[in-house]
Every structure is written in C-alpha cells, then in structure tokens.
PDB file of C-alpha atoms in Angstrom:
ATOM      1  CA  GLY A   1     -14.514  16.683  -0.488  1.00 31.00           C
ATOM      2  CA  ALA A   2     -13.184  15.334   2.714  1.00 31.00           C
ATOM      3  CA  LEU A   3     -13.663  11.705   3.682  1.00 30.00           C
ATOM      4  CA  ARG A   4     -16.181  11.423   6.340  1.00 29.00           C
ATOM      5  CA  ARG A   5     -15.986   7.631   7.256  1.00 30.00           C
ATOM      6  CA  PRO A   6     -13.634   7.300  10.308  1.00 31.00           C
ATOM      7  CA  ALA A   7     -13.473   3.517   9.989  1.00 35.00           C
ATOM      8  CA  LEU A   8     -11.082   3.945   7.048  1.00 36.00           C
ATOM      9  CA  ALA A   9      -9.573   7.357   7.424  1.00 34.00           C
ATOM     10  CA  THR A  10      -8.820   9.982   9.904  1.00 32.00           C
ATOM     11  CA  SER A  11      -8.934  13.692   9.002  1.00 31.00           C
ATOM     12  CA  TYR A  12      -6.689  16.329  10.626  1.00 28.00           C
ATOM     13  CA  PRO A  13      -7.180  20.037   9.998  1.00 28.00           C
ATOM     14  CA  PRO A  14      -3.857  21.833   9.081  1.00 28.00           C
ATOM     15  CA  THR A  15      -3.716  23.383  12.520  1.00 24.00           C
ATOM     16  CA  ASP A  16      -4.024  20.022  14.427  1.00 26.00           C
ATOM     17  CA  ILE A  17      -1.870  17.667  12.347  1.00 25.00           C
ATOM     18  CA  CYS A  18      -0.752  14.357  14.075  1.00 30.00           C
ATOM     19  CA  GLN A  19       2.487  14.843  15.870  1.00 28.00           C
ATOM     20  CA  CYS A  20       3.159  11.066  16.318  1.00 33.00           C
ATOM     21  CA  GLN A  21       5.660  10.949  13.390  1.00 35.00           C
ATOM     22  CA  PRO A  22       7.779  13.744  11.916  1.00 33.00           C
ATOM     23  CA  SER A  23       6.618  12.621   8.513  1.00 35.00           C
ATOM     24  CA  CYS A  24       3.159  13.894   9.557  1.00 39.00           C
ATOM     25  CA  GLN A  25       4.539  17.311  10.047  1.00 34.00           C
ATOM     26  CA  VAL A  26       6.373  17.264   6.778  1.00 34.00           C
ATOM     27  CA  LEU A  27       3.069  16.151   5.081  1.00 34.00           C
ATOM     28  CA  ALA A  28       1.145  18.782   7.004  1.00 36.00           C
ATOM     29  CA  ALA A  29       3.300  21.581   5.480  1.00 34.00           C
ATOM     30  CA  ALA A  30       2.911  20.070   1.984  1.00 32.00           C
ATOM     31  CA  LEU A  31      -0.871  19.880   2.373  1.00 31.00           C
ATOM     32  CA  ARG A  32      -1.587  23.395   3.810  1.00 33.00           C
ATOM     33  CA  THR A  33      -2.253  24.537   0.226  1.00 30.00           C
ATOM     34  CA  SER A  34      -4.481  21.648  -0.720  1.00 31.00           C
ATOM     35  CA  ARG A  35      -7.876  22.553  -2.241  1.00 33.00           C
ATOM     36  CA  THR A  36     -10.023  21.170   0.617  1.00 33.00           C
ATOM     37  CA  GLY A  37      -7.874  22.522   3.233  1.00 32.00           C
ATOM     38  CA  THR A  38      -8.193  19.136   5.165  1.00 30.00           C
ATOM     39  CA  ILE A  39      -5.320  16.765   5.724  1.00 27.00           C
ATOM     40  CA  MET A  40      -6.461  13.178   5.522  1.00 31.00           C
ATOM     41  CA  LEU A  41      -4.114  10.378   6.454  1.00 33.00           C
ATOM     42  CA  LEU A  42      -4.705   6.558   6.457  1.00 33.00           C
ATOM     43  CA  ARG A  43      -2.989   6.303   9.726  1.00 37.00           C
ATOM     44  CA  ARG A  44      -3.836   3.619  12.401  1.00 35.00           C
ATOM     45  CA  PRO A  45      -7.552   3.614  11.282  1.00 34.00           C
ATOM     46  CA  PHE A  46      -8.386   0.161  12.227  1.00 34.00           C
ATOM     47  CA  ALA A  47     -11.291  -1.231  14.167  1.00 35.00           C
ATOM     48  CA  ILE A  48     -11.022  -1.697  17.952  1.00 33.00           C
ATOM     49  CA  ALA A  49     -11.562  -5.386  17.744  1.00 38.00           C
ATOM     50  CA  THR A  50      -8.794  -5.765  15.113  1.00 42.00           C
ATOM     51  CA  ALA A  51      -6.460  -3.487  17.196  1.00 44.00           C
ATOM     52  CA  ALA A  52      -6.977  -5.575  20.338  1.00 42.00           C
ATOM     53  CA  ALA A  53      -6.445  -8.841  18.489  1.00 43.00           C
ATOM     54  CA  VAL A  54      -3.338  -7.745  16.844  1.00 46.00           C
ATOM     55  CA  ALA A  55      -1.832  -6.174  19.953  1.00 47.00           C
ATOM     56  CA  ALA A  56      -2.409  -9.367  21.829  1.00 45.00           C
ATOM     57  CA  ALA A  57      -1.251 -11.694  19.129  1.00 46.00           C
ATOM     58  CA  GLY A  58       1.896 -13.753  19.841  1.00 46.00           C
ATOM     59  CA  GLY A  59       0.692 -16.340  17.578  1.00 40.00           C
ATOM     60  CA  SER A  60      -2.648 -16.897  15.858  1.00 35.00           C
ATOM     61  CA  VAL A  61      -5.655 -15.306  17.342  1.00 32.00           C
ATOM     62  CA  ARG A  62      -9.329 -15.048  16.429  1.00 31.00           C
ATOM     63  CA  THR A  63     -11.324 -11.837  16.197  1.00 32.00           C
ATOM     64  CA  ARG A  64     -14.883 -10.776  15.332  1.00 31.00           C
ATOM     65  CA  VAL A  65     -15.088  -7.490  13.261  1.00 33.00           C
ATOM     66  CA  SER A  66     -18.689  -6.658  12.899  1.00 31.00           C
ATOM     67  CA  ALA A  67     -17.907  -3.199  11.469  1.00 33.00           C
ATOM     68  CA  THR A  68     -16.639  -4.857   8.250  1.00 37.00           C
ATOM     69  CA  GLY A  69     -19.595  -7.206   7.920  1.00 38.00           C
ATOM     70  CA  MET A  70     -17.567 -10.325   8.500  1.00 41.00           C
ATOM     71  CA  ALA A  71     -19.577 -11.836  11.291  1.00 36.00           C
ATOM     72  CA  GLY A  72     -21.711 -13.920   8.867  1.00 42.00           C
ATOM     73  CA  ALA A  73     -18.689 -15.174   6.939  1.00 54.00           C
ATOM     74  CA  GLY A  74     -16.694 -16.240   9.989  1.00 80.00           C
ATOM     75  CA  ALA A  75     -13.988 -14.471  11.689  1.00 91.00           C
ATOM     76  CA  PRO A  76     -10.686 -14.299   9.975  1.00 94.00           C
ATOM     77  CA  ARG A  77      -7.533 -15.446  11.724  1.00 95.00           C
ATOM     78  CA  VAL A  78      -5.124 -12.533  12.628  1.00 96.00           C
ATOM     79  CA  SER A  79      -1.642 -13.160  13.710  1.00 95.00           C
ATOM     80  CA  ARG A  80       1.562 -11.252  14.171  1.00 94.00           C
ATOM     81  CA  ASP A  81       5.042 -12.820  14.045  1.00 94.00           C
ATOM     82  CA  ALA A  82       8.416 -11.868  15.416  1.00 92.00           C
ATOM     83  CA  SER A  83       9.158  -9.493  12.717  1.00 91.00           C
ATOM     84  CA  GLN A  84       5.825  -7.751  13.453  1.00 93.00           C
ATOM     85  CA  THR A  85       4.230  -8.796  10.150  1.00 96.00           C
ATOM     86  CA  VAL A  86       0.584  -8.884  10.437  1.00 97.00           C
ATOM     87  CA  THR A  87      -1.259 -11.732   8.645  1.00 97.00           C
ATOM     88  CA  ILE A  88      -4.986 -11.776   8.080  1.00 98.00           C
ATOM     89  CA  ALA A  89      -5.912 -15.246   6.951  1.00 97.00           C
ATOM     90  CA  PRO A  90      -9.240 -16.790   5.884  1.00 97.00           C
ATOM     91  CA  ALA A  91     -11.502 -18.032   8.582  1.00 96.00           C
ATOM     92  CA  GLU A  92     -11.361 -21.740   9.630  1.00 95.00           C
ATOM     93  CA  GLY A  93     -13.200 -23.668   6.900  1.00 94.00           C
ATOM     94  CA  THR A  94     -12.591 -21.133   4.268  1.00 96.00           C
ATOM     95  CA  PRO A  95     -10.025 -22.228   1.747  1.00 96.00           C
ATOM     96  CA  HIS A  96      -7.117 -19.892   1.308  1.00 98.00           C
ATOM     97  CA  THR A  97      -6.510 -19.701  -2.494  1.00 98.00           C
ATOM     98  CA  ALA A  98      -4.967 -16.287  -2.967  1.00 98.00           C
ATOM     99  CA  THR A  99      -2.682 -13.795  -1.201  1.00 98.00           C
ATOM    100  CA  VAL A 100      -2.231 -10.101  -1.150  1.00 98.00           C
ATOM    101  CA  ILE A 101       1.137  -8.896   0.057  1.00 98.00           C
ATOM    102  CA  GLY A 102      -0.088  -5.554   1.473  1.00 98.00           C
ATOM    103  CA  PRO A 103      -1.416  -3.128   1.629  1.00 98.00           C
ATOM    104  CA  ILE A 104       2.206  -2.060   2.362  1.00 98.00           C
ATOM    105  CA  HIS A 105       2.397   1.112   4.449  1.00 98.00           C
ATOM    106  CA  GLY A 106       4.088   4.375   3.621  1.00 97.00           C
ATOM    107  CA  LEU A 107       6.746   6.519   5.295  1.00 96.00           C
ATOM    108  CA  GLY A 108       6.387   7.034   8.989  1.00 96.00           C
ATOM    109  CA  ASP A 109       3.533   4.633   9.332  1.00 96.00           C
ATOM    110  CA  THR A 110       3.360   0.951  10.251  1.00 96.00           C
ATOM    111  CA  ASN A 111       1.321  -2.063   9.121  1.00 96.00           C
ATOM    112  CA  MET A 112      -1.268  -1.107  11.867  1.00 95.00           C
ATOM    113  CA  GLY A 113      -2.213   1.867   9.852  1.00 95.00           C
ATOM    114  CA  TRP A 114      -3.547  -0.178   7.134  1.00 96.00           C
ATOM    115  CA  ALA A 115      -4.917  -3.134   9.153  1.00 95.00           C
ATOM    116  CA  ASP A 116      -8.647  -1.985   9.176  1.00 94.00           C
ATOM    117  CA  ALA A 117      -8.516  -1.286   5.421  1.00 96.00           C
ATOM    118  CA  ALA A 118      -7.154  -4.835   4.880  1.00 97.00           C
ATOM    119  CA  MET A 119      -9.858  -6.291   7.101  1.00 96.00           C
ATOM    120  CA  HIS A 120     -12.424  -4.390   5.052  1.00 96.00           C
ATOM    121  CA  ILE A 121     -11.135  -5.624   1.724  1.00 97.00           C
ATOM    122  CA  HIS A 122     -10.835  -9.150   3.044  1.00 97.00           C
ATOM    123  CA  SER A 123     -14.490  -9.000   4.002  1.00 96.00           C
ATOM    124  CA  GLN A 124     -15.163  -8.826   0.246  1.00 96.00           C
ATOM    125  CA  LEU A 125     -12.628 -11.528  -0.638  1.00 97.00           C
ATOM    126  CA  PRO A 126     -12.755 -14.033   2.265  1.00 97.00           C
ATOM    127  CA  HIS A 127     -10.543 -16.548   0.322  1.00 98.00           C
ATOM    128  CA  VAL A 128      -7.716 -14.124   0.188  1.00 98.00           C
ATOM    129  CA  LYS A 129      -4.917 -13.822   2.842  1.00 98.00           C
ATOM    130  CA  PHE A 130      -3.434 -10.396   3.529  1.00 98.00           C
ATOM    131  CA  VAL A 131       0.193 -10.143   4.641  1.00 98.00           C
ATOM    132  CA  LEU A 132       1.283  -6.652   5.992  1.00 98.00           C
ATOM    133  CA  PRO A 133       5.059  -6.184   6.521  1.00 98.00           C
ATOM    134  CA  ASN A 134       6.619  -3.493   8.581  1.00 97.00           C
ATOM    135  CA  ALA A 135       9.437  -1.136   7.313  1.00 98.00           C
ATOM    136  CA  PRO A 136      12.574  -1.025   9.220  1.00 97.00           C
ATOM    137  CA  VAL A 137      13.093   2.060  11.405  1.00 97.00           C
ATOM    138  CA  VAL A 138      16.022   4.084   9.727  1.00 97.00           C
ATOM    139  CA  PRO A 139      17.208   7.692   9.450  1.00 97.00           C
ATOM    140  CA  VAL A 140      15.349   9.563   6.553  1.00 96.00           C
ATOM    141  CA  THR A 141      17.068  12.500   4.938  1.00 95.00           C
ATOM    142  CA  LEU A 142      13.926  14.351   4.235  1.00 91.00           C
ATOM    143  CA  ASN A 143      13.177  14.650   7.890  1.00 93.00           C
ATOM    144  CA  GLY A 144      16.546  15.828   9.094  1.00 94.00           C
ATOM    145  CA  GLY A 145      17.990  12.366   9.529  1.00 96.00           C
ATOM    146  CA  MET A 146      15.328  11.387  12.221  1.00 96.00           C
ATOM    147  CA  ALA A 147      14.613   7.610  12.327  1.00 97.00           C
ATOM    148  CA  MET A 148      11.282   6.390  11.384  1.00 97.00           C
ATOM    149  CA  PRO A 149       9.683   3.564   9.589  1.00 97.00           C
ATOM    150  CA  SER A 150      10.821   3.828   5.941  1.00 98.00           C
ATOM    151  CA  TRP A 151      11.255   1.467   3.025  1.00 98.00           C
ATOM    152  CA  TYR A 152      14.078   3.558   1.529  1.00 97.00           C
ATOM    153  CA  ASP A 153      15.602   7.012   2.018  1.00 96.00           C
ATOM    154  CA  ILE A 154      13.785  10.064   0.614  1.00 95.00           C
ATOM    155  CA  THR A 155      16.107  13.035   0.240  1.00 93.00           C
ATOM    156  CA  SER A 156      13.578  15.743  -0.716  1.00 88.00           C
ATOM    157  CA  LEU A 157      10.048  16.444  -1.802  1.00 81.00           C
ATOM    158  CA  ASP A 158      11.237  16.960  -5.312  1.00 80.00           C
ATOM    159  CA  ASP A 159      10.917  14.391  -8.152  1.00 76.00           C
ATOM    160  CA  ARG A 160      11.577  11.035  -6.445  1.00 75.00           C
ATOM    161  CA  THR A 161      11.974   9.005  -9.552  1.00 74.00           C
ATOM    162  CA  VAL A 162      15.449  10.384  -9.961  1.00 81.00           C
ATOM    163  CA  GLN A 163      16.449  10.012  -6.264  1.00 89.00           C
ATOM    164  CA  PRO A 164      18.871   7.113  -5.335  1.00 91.00           C
ATOM    165  CA  CYS A 165      16.385   5.675  -2.787  1.00 95.00           C
ATOM    166  CA  ALA A 166      19.076   4.001  -0.488  1.00 96.00           C
ATOM    167  CA  GLY A 167      17.561   0.887   1.028  1.00 97.00           C
ATOM    168  CA  ILE A 168      14.958   0.092  -1.653  1.00 97.00           C
ATOM    169  CA  GLU A 169      16.853  -3.151  -2.734  1.00 98.00           C
ATOM    170  CA  GLU A 170      16.749  -4.506   0.867  1.00 98.00           C
ATOM    171  CA  SER A 171      12.955  -3.780   0.922  1.00 98.00           C
ATOM    172  CA  ARG A 172      12.665  -5.434  -2.487  1.00 98.00           C
ATOM    173  CA  ALA A 173      14.294  -8.517  -0.859  1.00 98.00           C
ATOM    174  CA  THR A 174      11.834  -8.353   2.121  1.00 98.00           C
ATOM    175  CA  VAL A 175       8.851  -8.284  -0.262  1.00 98.00           C
ATOM    176  CA  THR A 176      10.259 -10.918  -2.464  1.00 98.00           C
ATOM    177  CA  ALA A 177      10.746 -13.264   0.386  1.00 98.00           C
ATOM    178  CA  LEU A 178       7.154 -12.851   1.353  1.00 98.00           C
ATOM    179  CA  ILE A 179       6.080 -13.722  -2.240  1.00 98.00           C
ATOM    180  CA  GLU A 180       8.339 -16.813  -2.219  1.00 98.00           C
ATOM    181  CA  ALA A 181       6.838 -17.941   1.064  1.00 98.00           C
ATOM    182  CA  GLU A 182       3.510 -17.984  -0.387  1.00 98.00           C
ATOM    183  CA  VAL A 183       4.717 -19.932  -3.506  1.00 98.00           C
ATOM    184  CA  ALA A 184       6.439 -22.411  -1.212  1.00 98.00           C
ATOM    185  CA  ALA A 185       3.210 -22.874   0.558  1.00 97.00           C
ATOM    186  CA  GLY A 186       1.521 -23.922  -2.791  1.00 97.00           C
ATOM    187  CA  LEU A 187       0.057 -20.809  -4.354  1.00 98.00           C
ATOM    188  CA  ALA A 188       0.556 -20.132  -8.117  1.00 98.00           C
ATOM    189  CA  HIS A 189       2.273 -16.844  -8.915  1.00 98.00           C
ATOM    190  CA  ASP A 190      -0.894 -15.653 -10.607  1.00 98.00           C
ATOM    191  CA  ARG A 191      -2.731 -15.876  -7.303  1.00 98.00           C
ATOM    192  CA  ILE A 192      -0.431 -13.379  -5.592  1.00 98.00           C
ATOM    193  CA  VAL A 193      -0.753  -9.621  -5.808  1.00 98.00           C
ATOM    194  CA  VAL A 194       1.597  -7.089  -4.286  1.00 98.00           C
ATOM    195  CA  GLY A 195       0.326  -3.725  -3.378  1.00 98.00           C
ATOM    196  CA  GLY A 196       0.842  -0.549  -1.223  1.00 98.00           C
ATOM    197  CA  PHE A 197       0.260   3.105  -0.482  1.00 98.00           C
ATOM    198  CA  SER A 198       2.705   5.874  -1.124  1.00 97.00           C
ATOM    199  CA  GLN A 199       6.163   4.503  -0.405  1.00 97.00           C
ATOM    200  CA  GLY A 200       4.564   1.064  -0.095  1.00 98.00           C
ATOM    201  CA  GLY A 201       3.156   1.472  -3.635  1.00 98.00           C
ATOM    202  CA  ALA A 202       6.514   2.429  -4.923  1.00 98.00           C
ATOM    203  CA  VAL A 203       8.104  -0.673  -3.345  1.00 98.00           C
ATOM    204  CA  SER A 204       5.166  -2.707  -4.953  1.00 98.00           C
ATOM    205  CA  LEU A 205       6.012  -1.544  -8.366  1.00 98.00           C
ATOM    206  CA  PHE A 206       9.764  -1.819  -7.829  1.00 98.00           C
ATOM    207  CA  THR A 207       9.531  -5.484  -6.534  1.00 98.00           C
ATOM    208  CA  GLY A 208       6.584  -6.777  -8.465  1.00 98.00           C
ATOM    209  CA  LEU A 209       7.677  -5.669 -11.888  1.00 98.00           C
ATOM    210  CA  GLN A 210      11.220  -6.989 -11.489  1.00 98.00           C
ATOM    211  CA  TYR A 211      10.083 -10.338 -10.170  1.00 98.00           C
ATOM    212  CA  PRO A 212      11.007 -13.264 -12.479  1.00 98.00           C
ATOM    213  CA  HIS A 213       7.469 -14.568 -12.789  1.00 98.00           C
ATOM    214  CA  ALA A 214       4.198 -12.887 -13.743  1.00 98.00           C
ATOM    215  CA  LEU A 215       2.116 -12.120 -10.649  1.00 98.00           C
ATOM    216  CA  GLY A 216      -1.616 -11.930 -10.333  1.00 98.00           C
ATOM    217  CA  GLY A 217      -1.056  -8.137 -10.250  1.00 98.00           C
ATOM    218  CA  VAL A 218       0.557  -5.014  -8.689  1.00 98.00           C
ATOM    219  CA  LEU A 219      -1.435  -2.435  -6.836  1.00 98.00           C
ATOM    220  CA  CYS A 220      -0.146   1.060  -6.415  1.00 98.00           C
ATOM    221  CA  MET A 221      -2.003   3.721  -4.355  1.00 98.00           C
ATOM    222  CA  SER A 222      -0.547   7.298  -4.469  1.00 97.00           C
ATOM    223  CA  GLY A 223       2.797   5.890  -5.461  1.00 97.00           C
ATOM    224  CA  TYR A 224       5.335   6.071  -8.168  1.00 97.00           C
ATOM    225  CA  LEU A 225       8.334   4.169  -9.791  1.00 97.00           C
ATOM    226  CA  ALA A 226      11.124   4.821  -7.301  1.00 96.00           C
ATOM    227  CA  ALA A 227      14.768   4.621  -8.227  1.00 94.00           C
ATOM    228  CA  GLN A 228      13.962   4.406 -11.940  1.00 93.00           C
ATOM    229  CA  GLU A 229      17.734   4.154 -12.899  1.00 92.00           C
ATOM    230  CA  LYS A 230      18.000   1.031 -10.868  1.00 93.00           C
ATOM    231  CA  PHE A 231      14.750  -0.554 -12.309  1.00 96.00           C
ATOM    232  CA  GLU A 232      14.783  -3.209 -14.999  1.00 97.00           C
ATOM    233  CA  LEU A 233      11.465  -4.787 -16.093  1.00 98.00           C
ATOM    234  CA  SER A 234      11.689  -8.584 -16.049  1.00 98.00           C
ATOM    235  CA  PRO A 235      10.498 -10.309 -19.278  1.00 98.00           C
ATOM    236  CA  ALA A 236       7.849 -12.284 -17.309  1.00 98.00           C
ATOM    237  CA  ALA A 237       6.673  -9.315 -15.308  1.00 98.00           C
ATOM    238  CA  ALA A 238       5.632  -7.382 -18.494  1.00 98.00           C
ATOM    239  CA  ALA A 239       2.483  -9.579 -18.294  1.00 98.00           C
ATOM    240  CA  THR A 240       1.716  -8.617 -14.659  1.00 98.00           C
ATOM    241  CA  PRO A 241      -1.289  -6.188 -14.706  1.00 98.00           C
ATOM    242  CA  VAL A 242      -0.866  -3.070 -12.848  1.00 98.00           C
ATOM    243  CA  ALA A 243      -3.620  -0.945 -11.220  1.00 98.00           C
ATOM    244  CA  HIS A 244      -2.503   2.552 -10.054  1.00 98.00           C
ATOM    245  CA  PHE A 245      -4.971   4.844  -8.149  1.00 98.00           C
ATOM    246  CA  HIS A 246      -3.911   8.387  -7.328  1.00 98.00           C
ATOM    247  CA  GLY A 247      -5.490  11.656  -6.183  1.00 98.00           C
ATOM    248  CA  SER A 248      -5.250  14.437  -8.736  1.00 97.00           C
ATOM    249  CA  ASP A 249      -4.485  17.012  -5.896  1.00 97.00           C
ATOM    250  CA  ASP A 250      -1.822  14.981  -4.268  1.00 96.00           C
ATOM    251  CA  PRO A 251       0.883  17.543  -3.151  1.00 94.00           C
ATOM    252  CA  THR A 252       3.209  14.813  -1.723  1.00 93.00           C
ATOM    253  CA  VAL A 253       3.464  12.439  -4.528  1.00 95.00           C
ATOM    254  CA  ARG A 254       2.367  14.584  -7.444  1.00 95.00           C
ATOM    255  CA  ILE A 255      -0.056  13.309 -10.096  1.00 97.00           C
ATOM    256  CA  GLU A 256       2.653  14.202 -12.708  1.00 96.00           C
ATOM    257  CA  TRP A 257       5.055  11.577 -11.282  1.00 95.00           C
ATOM    258  CA  ALA A 258       2.256   8.995 -11.371  1.00 97.00           C
ATOM    259  CA  ARG A 259       1.651   9.837 -15.025  1.00 97.00           C
ATOM    260  CA  ARG A 260       5.372   9.679 -15.894  1.00 96.00           C
ATOM    261  CA  SER A 261       5.761   6.445 -13.909  1.00 97.00           C
ATOM    262  CA  ALA A 262       2.791   4.856 -16.035  1.00 98.00           C
ATOM    263  CA  GLU A 263       4.331   6.316 -19.288  1.00 98.00           C
ATOM    264  CA  HIS A 264       7.837   4.874 -18.429  1.00 97.00           C
ATOM    265  CA  LEU A 265       6.535   1.507 -17.491  1.00 98.00           C
ATOM    266  CA  ARG A 266       4.216   1.180 -20.587  1.00 98.00           C
ATOM    267  CA  ALA A 267       7.251   2.159 -22.716  1.00 98.00           C
ATOM    268  CA  ALA A 268       9.387  -0.363 -20.947  1.00 97.00           C
ATOM    269  CA  GLY A 269       6.992  -3.101 -21.939  1.00 98.00           C
ATOM    270  CA  VAL A 270       4.228  -3.513 -19.239  1.00 98.00           C
ATOM    271  CA  LYS A 271       1.253  -4.628 -21.271  1.00 98.00           C
ATOM    272  CA  GLU A 272      -1.462  -3.639 -18.887  1.00 98.00           C
ATOM    273  CA  TYR A 273      -1.113  -0.423 -16.736  1.00 98.00           C
ATOM    274  CA  ALA A 274      -4.227   1.348 -15.686  1.00 98.00           C
ATOM    275  CA  LEU A 275      -4.005   4.707 -13.947  1.00 98.00           C
ATOM    276  CA  LYS A 276      -7.116   6.070 -12.366  1.00 98.00           C
ATOM    277  CA  GLU A 277      -7.201   9.642 -11.092  1.00 98.00           C
ATOM    278  CA  TYR A 278      -9.506  10.927  -8.340  1.00 97.00           C
ATOM    279  CA  GLU A 279     -10.517  14.609  -8.618  1.00 96.00           C
ATOM    280  CA  SER A 280      -9.738  16.666  -5.482  1.00 95.00           C
ATOM    281  CA  LEU A 281      -8.159  13.841  -3.597  1.00 97.00           C
ATOM    282  CA  GLY A 282      -4.899  14.531  -1.885  1.00 96.00           C
ATOM    283  CA  HIS A 283      -2.297  12.221  -0.447  1.00 96.00           C
ATOM    284  CA  SER A 284      -4.849   9.784   1.000  1.00 95.00           C
ATOM    285  CA  ALA A 285      -7.354   7.158   0.012  1.00 95.00           C
ATOM    286  CA  SER A 286     -11.175   7.699  -0.380  1.00 94.00           C
ATOM    287  CA  MET A 287     -14.042   5.318  -0.027  1.00 94.00           C
ATOM    288  CA  GLU A 288     -14.514   5.339  -3.778  1.00 96.00           C
ATOM    289  CA  GLU A 289     -10.763   4.342  -4.253  1.00 97.00           C
ATOM    290  CA  ILE A 290     -11.044   1.416  -1.710  1.00 97.00           C
ATOM    291  CA  ALA A 291     -14.214   0.180  -3.524  1.00 97.00           C
ATOM    292  CA  ASP A 292     -12.188   0.279  -6.846  1.00 98.00           C
ATOM    293  CA  VAL A 293      -9.314  -1.661  -5.159  1.00 98.00           C
ATOM    294  CA  VAL A 294     -11.788  -4.316  -4.056  1.00 98.00           C
ATOM    295  CA  ALA A 295     -13.398  -4.573  -7.487  1.00 98.00           C
ATOM    296  CA  TRP A 296      -9.892  -4.911  -9.108  1.00 98.00           C
ATOM    297  CA  LEU A 297      -8.792  -7.532  -6.621  1.00 98.00           C
ATOM    298  CA  GLN A 298     -12.065  -9.433  -7.332  1.00 98.00           C
ATOM    299  CA  THR A 299     -11.116  -9.577 -10.966  1.00 98.00           C
ATOM    300  CA  ARG A 300      -7.563 -10.443 -10.400  1.00 98.00           C
ATOM    301  CA  LEU A 301      -8.075 -12.974  -7.524  1.00 98.00           C
ATOM    302  CA  PRO A 302     -11.561 -14.448  -7.936  1.00 97.00           C
ATOM    303  CA  PRO A 303     -12.673 -17.263  -5.917  1.00 94.00           C
ATOM    304  CA  PRO A 304     -11.777 -20.738  -7.209  1.00 86.00           C
TER     305      PRO A 304
END
C-alpha cells in the first residue's frame, strides 16, 4: 500500500503530481497505471530543522532534529560547501569512523530530496558521515531537452542498460573524487559505502564497481547498471558487496532491469550481490526498505 509517513516520503495522487520538475510529470505518466494508483516520490522530504540548517549553511552549522531521535545522541554537524554538496557529520565528541557517499539523488531531484532520509539513517549510525552531492543541471533528452539536475542523459523510458548515458563518466569522476577525499582524510576503503536512488543508484554501481579498491559496499535503490557497454568491473571491486533494493511494481526502472543488472554483475565476477524486491512498491522507497538499508549499513559499517 501507500507509504503513510510524511517524514520520509510525500505521496501525490496521479491528478495532482508535483510540477516542480519536468521529470515529475514524466514519472506521473508512467505511474498512472501503478497498482496502488498512488504516486510516491522521495522529493525534498526532510525535517524543518534540517532544512533550515542546510539552507543557512555557508560553513558548518549545528541543528537539532528531534524527529529522527537524535537529541539524545547529540546533534550532527550539517554543512554545505560551494558546490552545494551537503555533509552530515557525527556530532562533536563522536568519532567519525566511516562514510556513506549518498544517498545520491535521482533525475530532476537534488540532494535536499534525500537529506531527511540521510538524517534518519545517521541517527542509527552516529559514527558515520553522509556526503550528498548534487548533479549538474543539464539538458535531458527524455524530457525534450529541458535542463534539470541529471547525472547523465536518458534518451527514453526503454531499457536504459543499452543507452549511451552521456555524462556518466563525468559523474563517475565526481563520486570518485568524494571517495578519494575520504581516503585522504584517513578512512580505509572498506569503511566507505557509495549508494543512491534511481539514477543515483545507477551512478553508485557504475562508480563503486569500477573503483580500483574494494569498498565497504555499494547500495542501489531502484537503480540499474547504466551504460553497460562502457562498464568494466575492476578486479578489486569484485569483492565489494552490493545491496540492491527495488520495488516489484516499479514502472520507471523496471524490476526486469534490476534482475538483469544483478545477473550481469554476478556473471562479471561480483562475489556478493543481494537483490531484494518489495511487492507492490513502485518507483519510491518504503519505510521497510529504509529499515533494510539501515540494517545493511550496520553490518557493513559497524562502530569501531
């Protein structure tokens, strides 16, 4: 059924789809035939306190987010840099021992759309820093060439594994630079996870599994292996665990694409690729899925 917790998701009926991005309208058309008849998008669903803190941040700021149960653990440090990358760092006095690059947002969204989810996950892993980058604003063929935040070009709603995905190498370089920054700061590669939703999940697979070292993991939500012809699994990344969470009723990134991505990557040599499907879930994330993400991250990035 429909997700009912507004702290983590916003539901739009098909007749009242968000008009703030053209991609919403494309998604609305695709989702009108969904089983539940409800369109759910993880778009800008973050708590008021987090929003105010990030909006005001020129440097590091402190914020209290009682909705995520973080008051007892101390407030995380939230900042936004010149590139608009948002960082949620452990509270003062809490050692930073691991990092998640993500959740990386999808087409037409920004990192603000996943800020609250990141805060919620951080509340369960207070030693983990979350780094949320922003995609460049570029023309997208799927949406008639209109410019919007996009990690690479999408030409149609057809099978994207065979599309050229122009721009994905540049996005890979952006995410790789964020990984390298964490390594330069002293983290081991196995204490870093890369993850995202939809297009962000695709970029996470494309980057994390071509990275020259084994990472702590790659997290893919409602994503797929994009630009398959350009992809080459690095020998070290074969040991990077992958967790892929996907709605069985997703009409935008079809479950068949997720299954084929899993099959392709396992055949390529990825040793641990877990695909979990959620019945009746469309192109969105549910509370059950977020709980599963937290549980997986707790196994991959446990406290020291």
